[in-house]
Amino acid sequence: MKPMGSIPAEFRGDGPLIIAGKTAEQWIQVAGDTPLFVYEAGMVTARIARLRAAMPAGIDVHYAIKANPFAPLIAAMAPLVDGLDIASKGEMALALAAKPGSAISFAGPGKRDDEIAAAVEAGVTLNLESEGEAKRALVAAERLGVTPRLAVRVNPEIELRGSGMRMGGRASPFGVDSDRAGALAKQVIAAGADWRGFHIFAGSQALDPQAIIETQAETLALAGRLADEVGVTPPLVNLGGGFGIPYFPGEEPIDVEAIGAALSERMTSLPDSLKGARFAIELGRWLVGEAGVYLTRVIDRKESRGEAFLVVDGGLHHQLAASGNFGTVVKRNYPVAVATAQKDAPVETVSVVGCLCTPLDRLADRVSLPEAHPGDVIAVFMAGAYGLSASPAAFLGHALPAQILAG
Amino acid sequence: MKPMGSIPAEFRGDGPLIIAGKTAEQWIQVAGDTPLFVYEAGMVTARIARLRAAMPAGIDVHYAIKANPFAPLIAAMAPLVDGLDIASKGEMALALAAKPGSAISFAGPGKRDDEIAAAVEAGVTLNLESEGEAKRALVAAERLGVTPRLAVRVNPEIELRGSGMRMGGRASPFGVDSDRAGALAKQVIAAGADWRGFHIFAGSQALDPQAIIETQAETLALAGRLADEVGVTPPLVNLGGGFGIPYFPGEEPIDVEAIGAALSERMTSLPDSLKGARFAIELGRWLVGEAGVYLTRVIDRKESRGEAFLVVDGGLHHQLAASGNFGTVVKRNYPVAVATAQKDAPVETVSVVGCLCTPLDRLADRVSLPEAHPGDVIAVFMAGAYGLSASPAAFLGHALPAQILAG
């Protein structure tokens, strides 16, 4: 038997799984079929409220819609956050449906000319990733007769310790190395652009609050040095995110209150060059990841050479990360449950495999679950971020799953 | 500098890359934009002809369309192969547009009732993955008043040595353990089904011909024992595939002639229980993988902490496997080239990164390439199988790439 991650507290309980007041079968009836994703809106709202309460005043909250671009979810979150962060023209269309261009910023190392022009025209802030991109943005703005909103994305010397994905502290395709970022800001100011400040993102998916506290302190110090160099207070300093969620055995939710307390203290002793600046924290996964549940029905139950398998009608084509094939080296088990299990069902060791005809399609490897049979429903948790949109949905020609914003 | 895999022989040369008689820029003009996939039809045709010449008479060739479900490619291949193998109702629709149901077989551990019914109705052979699936198929056929075409997929005790994905020799969600497969065949025969034989797939992506030769010999022996047990000659024995293609540094194409010679000899001494049976080899990747090239344009060129990066307008959303995030543990470099490079261009060490805002999106890590600049086109080879359809195309909201069947 292998361990699995912890089921989010909101979904724990003795009886069948309840999501926003309904059972799995009730949600399946709403959707019309399995598999499907259900996102519990109340959990997202609660995350935002908890973050607001923890963070000092003057800290904006941004949602990075790459984590989950489901339009009803974006619409529900937009009034609750200060900004939306996007990574393509496709995401820009989604964001502009929910927020004005002035509340949207666009990061990404390979922005095409047509994307740059569309963003400039819509008043979206471009987080410039290179000197070359700055030139292209200025040319596009000139042609359009628009003052472009330009921030400088910085590749910091800072590394977020223990983060699932490091984005700083090394040679990187993201942003401009910190020793050149001040000069680029001066250039865009001199060119007449509306300079929006700095975007500094050191990593993501960290679970150690102390690592985030240290990184935020170093990020503020770096922003202060850069602002000194530019000689202008940056309108906004995007401190990045990095707040992780506990996917795997032994992992714990991060203590955002501790992070907020440390940041509050740090804000009382800002360098002069940052006084009057606004600050933003940009989060994707932490806001929405735990709120999503992927529901998939057991099609077959089989035994092979002494092992039991539950074959479900979903799979890695919808939940690639749960199968251990996206950005993870060692395959570990996401939390899963038999959504339809009764309280005293016997427990067994079983693997949950998807319907795809590939050995990669394993959603849970030899976990301990209540005994399930064809017709039962399996819940895969932690499915709210980097789920459907980050999976190869067309692989093997299955239908797209339904998505429901619940509550 | 890190090594990369070898460019397929058909695409090697001194000057700019030529695919089916056209340059990259000419294909981009046909497509209207980058990124795009070009599949060279002549290479696929040549692979099929080479396989036919190498294999003994009486060996059918099947194409597993999961490798590449691009409809024009299936249409071009259908007249050249004996059968199409599918893994979903979606793939069934594609296959039925090109072949009659009697030439199509459907494998996959999680076939839904609606998929089973559709297959039975269309005269498609179901490769039964379990006793439970057999029951469901017989019930569906009874209800439809149709004699179902049923084969038994066997989980063999055989393991394909050195295969990229092992599917035999262990507890598995695929097929029925070999010690129960004969009994299941007898059951479906007794139930009045049109029993189509056995499907035995021990693994895929093997590059050692000796391993494939041994596996085929063991597979034939197993099929003989099973046929003895059933007491009926199986109409067809699908020997599986497993022929790999050389993606990575140091890998070599497999010697299909050696495999064919060994199989020819083996066919002269078949057990009595297999005399009169037909045999099939089922291939996906080997037929189409090398014929595909992914073309993506350089958007930006940047330096960071002493390293050079080419940022392209494609990425892992179209070519997940090339980024090392699909079924591989260690990231190694696929072969890539600057499609637009001139003969004597200076060479440098550079990383090719996609346009996605994630550090996972790296198509080539510190490889040696001719110096390239914005506007140049990068070719990622080995893009004909498990490319677009096996990638998270919706990730970060970029447009779908064009696909072209060339020649």
Short mmCIF file of N, CA and C in Angstrom, two decimals, chain A residues 56-59 216-217 219-225 228 233-234 237 239 262-279:
data_model
loop_
_atom_site.label_atom_id
_atom_site.label_comp_id
_atom_site.label_asym_id
_atom_site.label_seq_id
_atom_site.Cartn_x
_atom_site.Cartn_y
_atom_site.Cartn_z
N PRO A 56 -1.24 42.71 4.81
CA PRO A 56 -1.36 44.12 5.21
C PRO A 56 -2.15 44.92 4.17
N ALA A 57 -2.64 46.07 4.60
CA ALA A 57 -3.32 46.97 3.66
C ALA A 57 -2.32 47.39 2.58
N GLY A 58 -2.85 47.69 1.40
CA GLY A 58 -1.95 48.13 0.33
C GLY A 58 -1.37 46.99 -0.47
N ILE A 59 -1.79 45.77 -0.15
CA ILE A 59 -1.36 44.61 -0.95
C ILE A 59 -2.53 44.18 -1.83
N GLN A 216 10.02 37.11 0.01
CA GLN A 216 9.33 38.41 -0.09
C GLN A 216 10.22 39.54 0.43
N ALA A 217 10.95 39.26 1.50
CA ALA A 217 11.86 40.30 2.03
C ALA A 217 12.94 40.64 1.01
N THR A 219 12.73 40.17 -2.17
CA THR A 219 12.09 40.77 -3.34
C THR A 219 11.86 42.26 -3.09
N LEU A 220 11.40 42.60 -1.88
CA LEU A 220 11.21 44.01 -1.54
C LEU A 220 12.53 44.77 -1.58
N ALA A 221 13.57 44.13 -1.05
CA ALA A 221 14.88 44.79 -1.06
C ALA A 221 15.36 45.02 -2.48
N LEU A 222 15.17 44.01 -3.33
CA LEU A 222 15.56 44.15 -4.74
C LEU A 222 14.75 45.26 -5.41
N ALA A 223 13.44 45.28 -5.16
CA ALA A 223 12.59 46.33 -5.75
C ALA A 223 13.06 47.70 -5.28
N GLY A 224 13.46 47.80 -4.03
CA GLY A 224 13.96 49.07 -3.50
C GLY A 224 15.23 49.51 -4.23
N ARG A 225 16.15 48.60 -4.40
CA ARG A 225 17.39 48.94 -5.12
C ARG A 225 17.11 49.36 -6.55
N ASP A 228 15.53 52.80 -6.63
CA ASP A 228 16.61 53.77 -6.43
C ASP A 228 17.34 54.05 -7.75
N THR A 233 9.46 56.21 -8.14
CA THR A 233 8.75 55.19 -7.37
C THR A 233 7.91 54.33 -8.31
N PRO A 234 8.10 53.02 -8.28
CA PRO A 234 7.28 52.17 -9.16
C PRO A 234 5.82 52.21 -8.72
N VAL A 237 4.58 47.07 -7.44
CA VAL A 237 5.58 46.01 -7.39
C VAL A 237 4.83 44.69 -7.19
N LEU A 239 4.96 41.17 -6.27
CA LEU A 239 5.91 40.36 -5.49
C LEU A 239 5.87 38.89 -5.88
N ALA A 262 4.56 38.71 8.71
CA ALA A 262 5.94 39.11 8.38
C ALA A 262 5.95 40.23 7.35
N LEU A 263 5.05 40.12 6.38
CA LEU A 263 5.00 41.14 5.33
C LEU A 263 4.52 42.47 5.90
N SER A 264 3.53 42.41 6.83
CA SER A 264 3.04 43.64 7.47
C SER A 264 4.19 44.36 8.17
N GLU A 265 4.98 43.59 8.88
CA GLU A 265 6.10 44.20 9.60
C GLU A 265 7.09 44.82 8.62
N ARG A 266 7.37 44.08 7.59
CA ARG A 266 8.32 44.56 6.57
C ARG A 266 7.81 45.84 5.92
N MET A 267 6.48 45.97 5.76
CA MET A 267 5.92 47.14 5.09
C MET A 267 6.09 48.41 5.92
N THR A 268 6.32 48.25 7.22
CA THR A 268 6.48 49.44 8.07
C THR A 268 7.87 50.05 7.92
N SER A 269 8.78 49.31 7.31
CA SER A 269 10.14 49.85 7.17
C SER A 269 10.60 49.81 5.73
N LEU A 270 9.69 50.24 4.84
CA LEU A 270 10.05 50.25 3.42
C LEU A 270 11.12 51.27 3.13
N PRO A 271 12.00 50.99 2.18
CA PRO A 271 12.95 52.04 1.75
C PRO A 271 12.18 53.21 1.14
N ASP A 272 12.77 54.39 1.21
CA ASP A 272 12.10 55.59 0.69
C ASP A 272 11.67 55.42 -0.77
N SER A 273 12.49 54.70 -1.52
CA SER A 273 12.21 54.59 -2.96
C SER A 273 10.93 53.81 -3.24
N LEU A 274 10.43 53.10 -2.23
CA LEU A 274 9.18 52.33 -2.43
C LEU A 274 7.99 52.97 -1.73
N LYS A 275 8.21 54.09 -1.04
CA LYS A 275 7.08 54.71 -0.33
C LYS A 275 6.10 55.28 -1.34
N GLY A 276 4.84 54.89 -1.21
CA GLY A 276 3.83 55.31 -2.18
C GLY A 276 3.57 54.30 -3.27
N ALA A 277 4.41 53.30 -3.34
CA ALA A 277 4.15 52.23 -4.32
C ALA A 277 3.02 51.33 -3.82
N ARG A 278 2.30 50.72 -4.75
CA ARG A 278 1.41 49.62 -4.37
C ARG A 278 2.15 48.30 -4.56
N PHE A 279 1.63 47.28 -3.92
CA PHE A 279 2.23 45.95 -4.03
C PHE A 279 1.14 44.95 -4.38
#
